[in-house]
Short mmCIF file of C-alpha atoms in Angstrom, two decimals:
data_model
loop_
_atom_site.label_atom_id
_atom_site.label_comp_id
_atom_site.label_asym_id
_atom_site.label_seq_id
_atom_site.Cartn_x
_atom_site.Cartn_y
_atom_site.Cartn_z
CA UNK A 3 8.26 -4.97 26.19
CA UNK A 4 10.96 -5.89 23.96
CA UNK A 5 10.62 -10.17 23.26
CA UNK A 6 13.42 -11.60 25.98
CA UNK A 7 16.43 -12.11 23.13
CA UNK A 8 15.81 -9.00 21.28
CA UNK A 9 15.85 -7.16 25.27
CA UNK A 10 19.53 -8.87 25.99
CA UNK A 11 20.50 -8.15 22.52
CA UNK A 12 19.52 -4.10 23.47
CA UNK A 13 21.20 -4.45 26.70
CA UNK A 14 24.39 -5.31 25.48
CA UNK A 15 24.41 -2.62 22.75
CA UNK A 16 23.26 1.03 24.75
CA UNK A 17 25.49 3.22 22.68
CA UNK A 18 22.75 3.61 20.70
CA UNK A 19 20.58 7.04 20.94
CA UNK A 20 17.40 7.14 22.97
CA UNK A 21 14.35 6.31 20.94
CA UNK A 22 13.14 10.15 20.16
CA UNK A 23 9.72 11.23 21.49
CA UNK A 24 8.64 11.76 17.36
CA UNK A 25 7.92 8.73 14.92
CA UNK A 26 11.52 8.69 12.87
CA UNK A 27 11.27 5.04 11.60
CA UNK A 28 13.95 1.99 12.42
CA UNK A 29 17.41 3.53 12.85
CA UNK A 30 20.20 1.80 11.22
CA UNK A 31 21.63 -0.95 12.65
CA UNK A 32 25.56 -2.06 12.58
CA UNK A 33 26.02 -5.12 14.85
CA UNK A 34 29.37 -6.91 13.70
CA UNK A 35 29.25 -9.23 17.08
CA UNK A 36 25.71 -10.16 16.65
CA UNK A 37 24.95 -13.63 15.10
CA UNK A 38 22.15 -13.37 12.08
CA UNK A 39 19.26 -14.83 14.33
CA UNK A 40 20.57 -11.94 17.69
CA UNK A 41 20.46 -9.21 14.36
CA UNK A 42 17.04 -9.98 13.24
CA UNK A 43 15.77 -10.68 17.23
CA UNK A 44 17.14 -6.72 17.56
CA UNK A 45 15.48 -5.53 14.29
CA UNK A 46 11.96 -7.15 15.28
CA UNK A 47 12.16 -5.39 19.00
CA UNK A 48 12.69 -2.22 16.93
CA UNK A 49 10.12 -2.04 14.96
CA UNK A 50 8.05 -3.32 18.03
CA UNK A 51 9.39 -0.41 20.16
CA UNK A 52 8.70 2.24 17.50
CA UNK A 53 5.00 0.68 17.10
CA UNK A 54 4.23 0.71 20.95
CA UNK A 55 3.57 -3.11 20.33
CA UNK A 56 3.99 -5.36 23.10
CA UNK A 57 3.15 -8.83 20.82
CA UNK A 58 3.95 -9.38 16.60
CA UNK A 59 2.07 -7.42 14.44
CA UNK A 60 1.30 -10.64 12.64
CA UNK A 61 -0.29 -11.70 15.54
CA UNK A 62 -2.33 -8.87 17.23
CA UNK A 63 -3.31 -7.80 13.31
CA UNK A 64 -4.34 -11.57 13.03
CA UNK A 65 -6.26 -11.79 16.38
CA UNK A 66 -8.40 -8.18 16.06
CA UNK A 67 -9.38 -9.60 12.45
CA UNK A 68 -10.45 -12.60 13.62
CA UNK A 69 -12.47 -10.61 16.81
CA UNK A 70 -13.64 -7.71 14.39
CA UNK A 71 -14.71 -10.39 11.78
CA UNK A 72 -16.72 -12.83 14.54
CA UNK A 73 -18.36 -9.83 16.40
CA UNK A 74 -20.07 -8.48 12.88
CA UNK A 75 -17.47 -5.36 13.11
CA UNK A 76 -16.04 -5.61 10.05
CA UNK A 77 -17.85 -7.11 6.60
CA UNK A 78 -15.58 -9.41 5.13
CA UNK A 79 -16.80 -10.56 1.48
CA UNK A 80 -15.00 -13.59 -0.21
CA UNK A 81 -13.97 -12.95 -3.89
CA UNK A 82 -13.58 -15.29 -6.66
CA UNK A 83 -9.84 -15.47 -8.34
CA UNK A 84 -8.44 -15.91 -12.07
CA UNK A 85 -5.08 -15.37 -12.97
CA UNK A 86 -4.18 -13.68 -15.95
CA UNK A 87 -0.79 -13.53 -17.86
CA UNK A 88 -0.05 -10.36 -19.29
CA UNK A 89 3.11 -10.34 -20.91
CA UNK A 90 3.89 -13.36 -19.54
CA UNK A 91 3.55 -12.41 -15.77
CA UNK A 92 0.10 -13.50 -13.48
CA UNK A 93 -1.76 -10.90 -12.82
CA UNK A 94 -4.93 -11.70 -10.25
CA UNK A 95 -8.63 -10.40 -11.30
CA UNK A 96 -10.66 -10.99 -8.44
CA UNK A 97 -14.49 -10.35 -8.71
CA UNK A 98 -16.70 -9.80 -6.06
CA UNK A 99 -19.85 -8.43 -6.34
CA UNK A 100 -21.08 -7.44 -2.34
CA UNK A 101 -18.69 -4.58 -3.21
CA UNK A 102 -21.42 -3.06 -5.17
CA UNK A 103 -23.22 -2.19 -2.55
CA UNK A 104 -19.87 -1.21 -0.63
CA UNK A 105 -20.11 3.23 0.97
CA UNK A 106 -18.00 4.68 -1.44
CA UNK A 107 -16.98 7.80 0.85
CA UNK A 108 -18.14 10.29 -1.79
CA UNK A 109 -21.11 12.68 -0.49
CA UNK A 110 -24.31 12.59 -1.52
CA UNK A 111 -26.11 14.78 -3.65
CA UNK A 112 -28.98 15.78 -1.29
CA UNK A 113 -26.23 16.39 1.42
CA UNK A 114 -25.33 20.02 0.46
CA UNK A 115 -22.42 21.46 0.85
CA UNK A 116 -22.38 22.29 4.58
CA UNK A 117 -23.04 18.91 5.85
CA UNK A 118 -19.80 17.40 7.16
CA UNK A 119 -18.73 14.60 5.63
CA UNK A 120 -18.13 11.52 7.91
CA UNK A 121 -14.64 10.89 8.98
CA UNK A 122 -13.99 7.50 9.82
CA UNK A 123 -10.28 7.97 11.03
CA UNK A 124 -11.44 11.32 13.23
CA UNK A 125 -12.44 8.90 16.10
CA UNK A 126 -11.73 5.06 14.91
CA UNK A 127 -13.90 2.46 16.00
CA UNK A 128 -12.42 0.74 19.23
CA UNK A 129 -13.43 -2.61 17.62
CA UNK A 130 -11.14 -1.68 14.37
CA UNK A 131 -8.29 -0.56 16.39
CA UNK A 132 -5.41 -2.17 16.84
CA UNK A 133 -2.41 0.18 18.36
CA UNK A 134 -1.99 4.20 18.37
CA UNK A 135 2.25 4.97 18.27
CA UNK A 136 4.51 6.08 19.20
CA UNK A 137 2.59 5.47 23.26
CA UNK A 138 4.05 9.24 24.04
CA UNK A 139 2.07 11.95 21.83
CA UNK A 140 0.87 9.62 19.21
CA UNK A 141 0.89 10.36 15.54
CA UNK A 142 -0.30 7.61 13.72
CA UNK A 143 -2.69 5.05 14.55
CA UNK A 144 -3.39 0.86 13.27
CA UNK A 145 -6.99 0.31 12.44
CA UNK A 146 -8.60 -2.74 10.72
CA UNK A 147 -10.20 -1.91 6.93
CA UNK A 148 -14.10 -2.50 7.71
CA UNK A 149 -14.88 -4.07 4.27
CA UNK A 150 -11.75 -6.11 3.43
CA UNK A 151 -12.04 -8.72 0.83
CA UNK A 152 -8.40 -9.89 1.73
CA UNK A 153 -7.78 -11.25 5.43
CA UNK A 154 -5.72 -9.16 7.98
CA UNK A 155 -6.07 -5.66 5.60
CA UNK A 156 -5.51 -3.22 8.11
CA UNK A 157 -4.83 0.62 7.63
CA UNK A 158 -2.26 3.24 9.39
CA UNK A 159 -3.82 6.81 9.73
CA UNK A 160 -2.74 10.35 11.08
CA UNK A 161 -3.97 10.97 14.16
CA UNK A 162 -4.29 14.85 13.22
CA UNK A 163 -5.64 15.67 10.11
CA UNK A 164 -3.62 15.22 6.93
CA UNK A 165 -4.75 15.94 3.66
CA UNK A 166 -4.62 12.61 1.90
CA UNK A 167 -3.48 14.84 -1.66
CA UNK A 168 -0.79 16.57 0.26
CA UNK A 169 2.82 14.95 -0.46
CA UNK A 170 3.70 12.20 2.07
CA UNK A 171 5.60 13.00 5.53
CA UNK A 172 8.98 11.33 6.49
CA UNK A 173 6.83 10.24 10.03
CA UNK A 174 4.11 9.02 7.44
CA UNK A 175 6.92 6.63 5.72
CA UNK A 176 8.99 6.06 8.44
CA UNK A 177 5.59 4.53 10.13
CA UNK A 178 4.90 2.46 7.09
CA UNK A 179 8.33 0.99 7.00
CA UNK A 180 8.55 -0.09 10.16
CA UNK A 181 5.04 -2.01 9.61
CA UNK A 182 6.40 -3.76 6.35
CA UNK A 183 9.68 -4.42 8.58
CA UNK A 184 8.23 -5.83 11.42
CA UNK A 185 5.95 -8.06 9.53
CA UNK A 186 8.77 -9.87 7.76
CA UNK A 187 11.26 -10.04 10.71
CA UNK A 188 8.56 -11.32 12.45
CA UNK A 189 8.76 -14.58 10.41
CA UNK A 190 12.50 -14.73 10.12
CA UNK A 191 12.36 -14.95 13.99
CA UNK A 192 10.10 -17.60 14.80
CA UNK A 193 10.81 -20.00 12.16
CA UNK A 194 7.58 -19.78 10.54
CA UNK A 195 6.78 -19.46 6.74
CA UNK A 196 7.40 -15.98 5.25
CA UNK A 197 5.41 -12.83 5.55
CA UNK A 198 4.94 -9.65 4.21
CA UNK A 199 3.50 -7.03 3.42
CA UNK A 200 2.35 -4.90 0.26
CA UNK A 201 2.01 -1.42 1.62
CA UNK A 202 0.66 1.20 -0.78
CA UNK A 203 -1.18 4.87 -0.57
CA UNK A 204 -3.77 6.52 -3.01
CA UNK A 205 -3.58 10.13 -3.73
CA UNK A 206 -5.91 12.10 -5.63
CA UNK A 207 -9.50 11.27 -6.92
CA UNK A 208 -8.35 9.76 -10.33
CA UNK A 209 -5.99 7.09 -7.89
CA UNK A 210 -8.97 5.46 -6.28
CA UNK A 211 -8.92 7.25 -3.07
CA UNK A 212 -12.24 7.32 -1.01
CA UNK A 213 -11.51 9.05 1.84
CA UNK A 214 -9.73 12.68 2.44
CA UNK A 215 -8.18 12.06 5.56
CA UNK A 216 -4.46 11.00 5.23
CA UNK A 217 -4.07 6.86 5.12
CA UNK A 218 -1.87 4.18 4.14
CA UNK A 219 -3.34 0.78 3.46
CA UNK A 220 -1.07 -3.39 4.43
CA UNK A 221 -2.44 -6.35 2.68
CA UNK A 222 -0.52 -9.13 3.83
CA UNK A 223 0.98 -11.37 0.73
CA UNK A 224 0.30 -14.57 1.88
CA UNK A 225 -3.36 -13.71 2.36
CA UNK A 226 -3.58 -12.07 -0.85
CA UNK A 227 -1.78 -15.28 -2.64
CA UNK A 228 -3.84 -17.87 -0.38
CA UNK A 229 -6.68 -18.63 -3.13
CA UNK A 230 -3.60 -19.11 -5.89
CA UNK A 231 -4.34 -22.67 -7.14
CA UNK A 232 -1.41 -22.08 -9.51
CA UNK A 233 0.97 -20.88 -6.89
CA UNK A 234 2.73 -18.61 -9.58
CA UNK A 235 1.38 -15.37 -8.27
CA UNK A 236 3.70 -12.87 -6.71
CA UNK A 237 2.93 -9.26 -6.47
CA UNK A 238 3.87 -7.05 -9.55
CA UNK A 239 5.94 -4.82 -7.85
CA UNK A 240 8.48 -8.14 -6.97
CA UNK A 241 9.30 -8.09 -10.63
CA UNK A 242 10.85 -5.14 -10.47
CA UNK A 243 14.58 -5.95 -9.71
CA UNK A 244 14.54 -8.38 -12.51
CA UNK A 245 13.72 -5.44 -15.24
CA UNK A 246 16.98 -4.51 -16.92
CA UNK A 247 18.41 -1.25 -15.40
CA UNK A 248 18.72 1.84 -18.05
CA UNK A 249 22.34 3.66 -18.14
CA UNK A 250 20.29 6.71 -18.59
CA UNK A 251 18.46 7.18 -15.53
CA UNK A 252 18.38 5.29 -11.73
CA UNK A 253 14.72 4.45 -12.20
CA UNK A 254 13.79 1.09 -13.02
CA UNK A 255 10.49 1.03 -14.34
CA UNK A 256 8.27 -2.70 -15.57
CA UNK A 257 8.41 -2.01 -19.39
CA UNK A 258 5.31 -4.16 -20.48
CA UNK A 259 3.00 -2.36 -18.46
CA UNK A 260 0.83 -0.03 -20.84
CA UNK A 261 1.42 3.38 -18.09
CA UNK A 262 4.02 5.17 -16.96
CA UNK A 263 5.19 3.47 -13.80
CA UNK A 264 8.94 4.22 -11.70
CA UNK A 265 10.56 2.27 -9.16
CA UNK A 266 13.37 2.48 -6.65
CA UNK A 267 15.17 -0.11 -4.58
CA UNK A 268 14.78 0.24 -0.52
CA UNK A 269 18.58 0.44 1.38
CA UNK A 270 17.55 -2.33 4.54
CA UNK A 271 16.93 -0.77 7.32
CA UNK A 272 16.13 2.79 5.43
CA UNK A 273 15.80 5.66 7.49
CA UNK A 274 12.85 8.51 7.35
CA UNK A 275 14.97 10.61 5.89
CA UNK A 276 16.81 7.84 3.00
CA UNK A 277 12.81 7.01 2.35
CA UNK A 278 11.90 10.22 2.14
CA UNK A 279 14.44 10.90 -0.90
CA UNK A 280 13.14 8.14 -2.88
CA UNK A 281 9.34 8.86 -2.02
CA UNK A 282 9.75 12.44 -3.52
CA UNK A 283 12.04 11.81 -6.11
CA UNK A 284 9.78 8.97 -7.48
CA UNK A 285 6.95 11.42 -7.01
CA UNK A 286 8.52 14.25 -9.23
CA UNK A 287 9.30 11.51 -12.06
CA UNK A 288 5.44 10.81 -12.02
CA UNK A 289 4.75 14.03 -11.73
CA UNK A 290 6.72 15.09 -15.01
CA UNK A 291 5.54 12.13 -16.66
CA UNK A 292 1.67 13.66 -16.36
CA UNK A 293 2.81 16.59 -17.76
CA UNK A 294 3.54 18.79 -14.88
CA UNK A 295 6.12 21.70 -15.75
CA UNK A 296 9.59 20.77 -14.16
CA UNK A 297 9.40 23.81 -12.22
CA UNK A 298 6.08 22.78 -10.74
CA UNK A 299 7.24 19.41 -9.25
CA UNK A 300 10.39 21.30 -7.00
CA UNK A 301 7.92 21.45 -4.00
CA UNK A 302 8.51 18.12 -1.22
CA UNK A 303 5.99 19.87 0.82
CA UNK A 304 2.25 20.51 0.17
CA UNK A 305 -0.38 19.81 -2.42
CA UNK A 306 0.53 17.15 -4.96
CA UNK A 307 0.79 17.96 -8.58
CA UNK A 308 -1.06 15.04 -9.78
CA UNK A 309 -2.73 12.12 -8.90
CA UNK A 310 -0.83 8.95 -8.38
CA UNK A 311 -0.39 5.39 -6.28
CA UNK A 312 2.39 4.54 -4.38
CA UNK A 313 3.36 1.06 -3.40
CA UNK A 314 6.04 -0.42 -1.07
CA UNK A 315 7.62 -3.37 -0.04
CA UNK A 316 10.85 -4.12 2.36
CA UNK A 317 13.29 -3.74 -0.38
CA UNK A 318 11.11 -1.37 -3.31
CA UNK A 319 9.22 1.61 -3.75
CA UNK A 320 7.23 1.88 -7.10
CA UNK A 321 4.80 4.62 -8.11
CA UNK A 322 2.39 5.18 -11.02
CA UNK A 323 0.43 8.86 -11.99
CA UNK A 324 -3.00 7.69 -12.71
CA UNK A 325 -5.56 9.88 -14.99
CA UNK A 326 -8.76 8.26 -14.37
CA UNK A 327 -9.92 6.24 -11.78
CA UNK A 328 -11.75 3.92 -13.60
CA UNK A 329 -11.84 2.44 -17.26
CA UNK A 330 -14.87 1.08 -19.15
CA UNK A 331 -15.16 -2.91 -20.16
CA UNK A 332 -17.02 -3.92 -22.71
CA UNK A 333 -20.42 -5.34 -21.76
CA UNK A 334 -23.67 -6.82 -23.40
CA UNK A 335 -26.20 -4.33 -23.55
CA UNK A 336 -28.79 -6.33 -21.85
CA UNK A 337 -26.75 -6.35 -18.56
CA UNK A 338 -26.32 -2.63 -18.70
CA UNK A 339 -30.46 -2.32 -17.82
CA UNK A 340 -30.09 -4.63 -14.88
CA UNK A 341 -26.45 -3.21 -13.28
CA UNK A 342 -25.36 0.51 -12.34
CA UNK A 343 -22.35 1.49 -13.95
CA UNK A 344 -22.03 -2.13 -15.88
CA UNK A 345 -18.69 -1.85 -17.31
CA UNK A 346 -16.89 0.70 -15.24
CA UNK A 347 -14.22 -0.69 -13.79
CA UNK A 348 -12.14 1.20 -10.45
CA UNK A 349 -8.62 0.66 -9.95
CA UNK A 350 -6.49 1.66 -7.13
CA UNK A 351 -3.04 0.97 -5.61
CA UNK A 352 -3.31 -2.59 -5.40
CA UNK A 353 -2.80 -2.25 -9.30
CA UNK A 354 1.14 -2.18 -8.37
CA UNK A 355 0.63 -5.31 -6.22
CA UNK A 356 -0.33 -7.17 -9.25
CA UNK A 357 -4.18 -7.66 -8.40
CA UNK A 358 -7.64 -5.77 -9.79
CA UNK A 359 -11.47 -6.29 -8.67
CA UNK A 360 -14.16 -5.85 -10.62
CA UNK A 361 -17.90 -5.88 -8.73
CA UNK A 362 -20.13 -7.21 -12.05
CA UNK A 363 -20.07 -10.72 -13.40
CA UNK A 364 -20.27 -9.14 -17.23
CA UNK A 365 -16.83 -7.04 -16.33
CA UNK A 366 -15.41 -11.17 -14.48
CA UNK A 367 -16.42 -12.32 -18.08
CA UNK A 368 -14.92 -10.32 -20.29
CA UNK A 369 -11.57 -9.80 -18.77
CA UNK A 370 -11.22 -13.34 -18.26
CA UNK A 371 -11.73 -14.02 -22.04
CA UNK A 372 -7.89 -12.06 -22.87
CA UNK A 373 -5.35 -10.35 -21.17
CA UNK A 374 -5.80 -8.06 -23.81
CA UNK A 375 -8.82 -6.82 -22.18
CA UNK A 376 -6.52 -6.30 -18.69
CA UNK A 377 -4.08 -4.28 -20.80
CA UNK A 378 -6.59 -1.89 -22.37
CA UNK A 379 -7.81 -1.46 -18.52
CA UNK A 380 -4.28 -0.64 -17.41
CA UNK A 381 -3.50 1.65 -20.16
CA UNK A 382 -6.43 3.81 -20.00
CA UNK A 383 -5.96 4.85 -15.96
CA UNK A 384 -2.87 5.75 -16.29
CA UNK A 385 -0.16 7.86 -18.93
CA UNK A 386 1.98 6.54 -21.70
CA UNK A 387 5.34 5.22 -20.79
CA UNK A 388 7.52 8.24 -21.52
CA UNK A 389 11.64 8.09 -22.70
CA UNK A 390 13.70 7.28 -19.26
CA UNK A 391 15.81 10.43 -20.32
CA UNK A 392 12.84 12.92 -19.62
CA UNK A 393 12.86 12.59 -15.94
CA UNK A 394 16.47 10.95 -15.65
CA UNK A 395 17.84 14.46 -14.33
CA UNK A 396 15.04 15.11 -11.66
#
C-alpha cells in the first residue's frame, strides 16, 4: 500500500495510465497543483508501487541487513579507510584483507567442464531476499550481497536468466532507477538526513564481474562515506557536472582520470525508454573508445563489444571500458613468498564511485605512500582518454 499522503495524492490525480503488468520504470510526473512535499509523497508511492514494496526501501534494505548480518547469513568484514587526493579530489582506498579468502565465482580447475557452475541468483537465499517485482509475473528480484564490506549493499537480479555480457534491458534500468529514486525520495519525505544510492553494473571479465547471471549492485552513500573522518569524500561520479562541457560532443567526461571514462546527465523522473538512450549511447562511446569498429557498436541488443562498468546515480550515468581487471602494485619481495597474488590489485565498478579495495597490507602500504601509485592503478585497467571528437557523432 501506497504511504496515506502519497494514496490521497493518487486519488486525486487518476488520469494517469494503469501501472502496466511489465517493469517500465517511474512514469513522468506533471503535478502543477501539487505542493513540493504532495510531489515528492507521489514520487516515493511510485517507486514503492513499481517495487511491490509495502515499507521504504531504506528501511526493509536496513532491517534484512541487520537480520541477515545477526543470524550469520551474510559475512560482513569491516575495512580500514585512507583517503587519497588525486588531482585534487578524495579518492577512498579501503583495505581489507578477509576478502582474500572471499569465493571468487570463477570454477575450479578440477571441476571440468560439465560441472555446472553454482548460480546464486537461480534460487536466492530466503534469508538474502528482500522483495521480487513487479508482485504480478516478476522480473527482477532485491537480494542482500552475502560478503558486503559496506552496510545495506544489496543487489537487483533477473529472475530469468540474463547474460550478465549482454547489453542492458530498458526493464533492467528502469528497475535500477526506480531503486536509486526511491531511496532518495525516501529521505526528502520524512525529514531525515539524505540518502542515496550509487548504483553500478560490471560487464565482461576484464570489469570485475564474478558472476554470469545478469545483476546490478546499490551501495548506499552514506554507508560508504560513514568511516570519512575528513568528511570531504563524495563519490567520483558527483564531480561530474562540475567538469567543463566540450562544444564538440554532449559527453562530459572527468579529464584527470588516466582512462577513458563518459558521462551523461539523468532528465528527473527518466523513463525506460529516455534511460535506455543514454545507457546505449554511453555504451557505443566506450565501445569506440576500446577500439571497436563504428560499425560494430550499431547493435542495442545482444552481446557487448567490450568490457566495461557502468555507474548511476539520480541525476548521472557514467561509464568506463576497462581492459584488465586487475593491475599490479609494487611489493617487497619478501611478502610475495608469504601472500597469493601479492600485488595484484582487482577493480570493479565502484571505481566510478570514487572508492578501491585492496586485500594485502603490502598493496594498503604502497598506495597510501602517493596518489601516484592510485593513478598508475587507474590507468592500467582501463584505455587512454581519446579526442571528444572521435565518438562525438555516435
Amino acid at each position: 500500500m501506497l504511504a496515506s499522503g502519497a494514496a490521497q495524492v493518487y486519488r486525486r490525480n487518476r488520469r494517469l495510465p494503469p501501472a502496466s503488468p511489465a517493469f517500465v520504470g517511474p512514469p513522468r510526473l506533471i503535478c502543477p497543483v501539487f505542493s513540493n512535499s504532495q510531489t515528492q509523497l507521489f514520487q516515493r508511492g511510485i517507486c514503492m508501487m513499481q517495487l511491490g514494496l509495502t515499507e521504504s526501501l531504506p528501511a526493509l534494505v536496513a532491517k534484512r541487513f541487520a537480520a541477515a548480518k545477526d543470524a550469520g547469513h551474510l559475512i560482513f568484514s569491516q575495512t580500514h579507510l585512507e583517503i587519497l587526493r588525486p588531482g585534487g579530489i578524495p579518492y577512498q582506498l579501503r583495505y581489507c584483507p578477509a576478502l582474500a579468502n572471499k569465493p571468487t565465482g570463477k570454477p575450479k580447475a578440477d571441476e571440468g567442464n560439465n560441472k555446472k557452475r553454482f548460480d546464486p541468483f537461480e534460487n536466492p537465499s530466503p534469508d538474502l531476499l528482500i522483495a521480487h517485482f513487479p508482485r504480478e509475473n516478476p522480473t527482477h528480484f532485491l537480494v542482500l550481497n552475502k560478503f558486503p564490506v559496506i552496510p545495506n549493499h544489496f543487489i537487483l537480479a533477473t529472475t530469468a536468466w540474463r547474460e550478465q555480457t549482454d547489453i542492458l534491458e530498458k526493464e533492467d534500468l528502469a528497475a535500477a532507477y526506480a531503486c536509486v529514486k526511491a531511496w532518495s525520495d525516501d529521505s526528502q519525505t520524512d525529514g531525515t538526513k539524505p540518502r542515496r544510492l550509487f548504483a553500478f553494473f560490471n560487464s565482461g571479465y576484464e570489469s570485475g564481474a564474478s558472476q554470469p547471471h545478469r545483476h546490478l549492485q546499490f551501495l548506499p552513500v552514506e554507508s560508504m562515506s560513514q568511516d570519512d573522518e575528513t568528511g570531504t569524500w563524495r563519490p567520483l561520479i558527483d564531480t561530474v557536472p562540475s567538469q567543463p562541457a566540450s562544444s564538440e560532443s554532449e559527453f562530459r567526461r572527468i579529464s584527470w582520470l588516466p582512462l577513458a571514462n563518459f558521462a551523461l546527465p539523468l532528465p528527473p523522473n527518466a523513463s525506460a525508454e529516455s534511460l535506455h538512450e543514454i545507457y546505449v549511447s554511453l555504451y557505443k562511446a566506450a565501445a569506440v573508445a576500446a577500439g571497436v569498429p563504428r560499425n560494430e557498436v550499431r547493435s542495442s541488443t545482444g552481446p557487448a563489444a567490450v568490457s566495461y562498468n557502468l555507474a548511476m546515480t539520480e541525476s548521472t550515468m557514467m561509464i568506463c571500458p576497462r581492459k584488465s581487471v586487475s593491475a599490479v602494485v609494487e611489493v617487497d619481495d619478501a611478502v610475495r613468498k608469504d601472500i597469493h597474488e601479492a600485488g595484484v590489485v582487482e577493480l570493479n565498478g565502484t571505481l566510478l564511485g570514487g572508492t578501491m579495495m585492496v586485500k594485502a597490507e603490502a598493496e594498503w602500504s604502497e598506495l597510501r605512500r602517493s596518489s601516484d601509485g592510485l593513478m598508475k592503478v587507474l590507468g592500467s585497467i582501463g584505455y587512454p582518454q581519446p579526442d571528444i571528437r572521435e565518438v562525438a557523432l555516435l
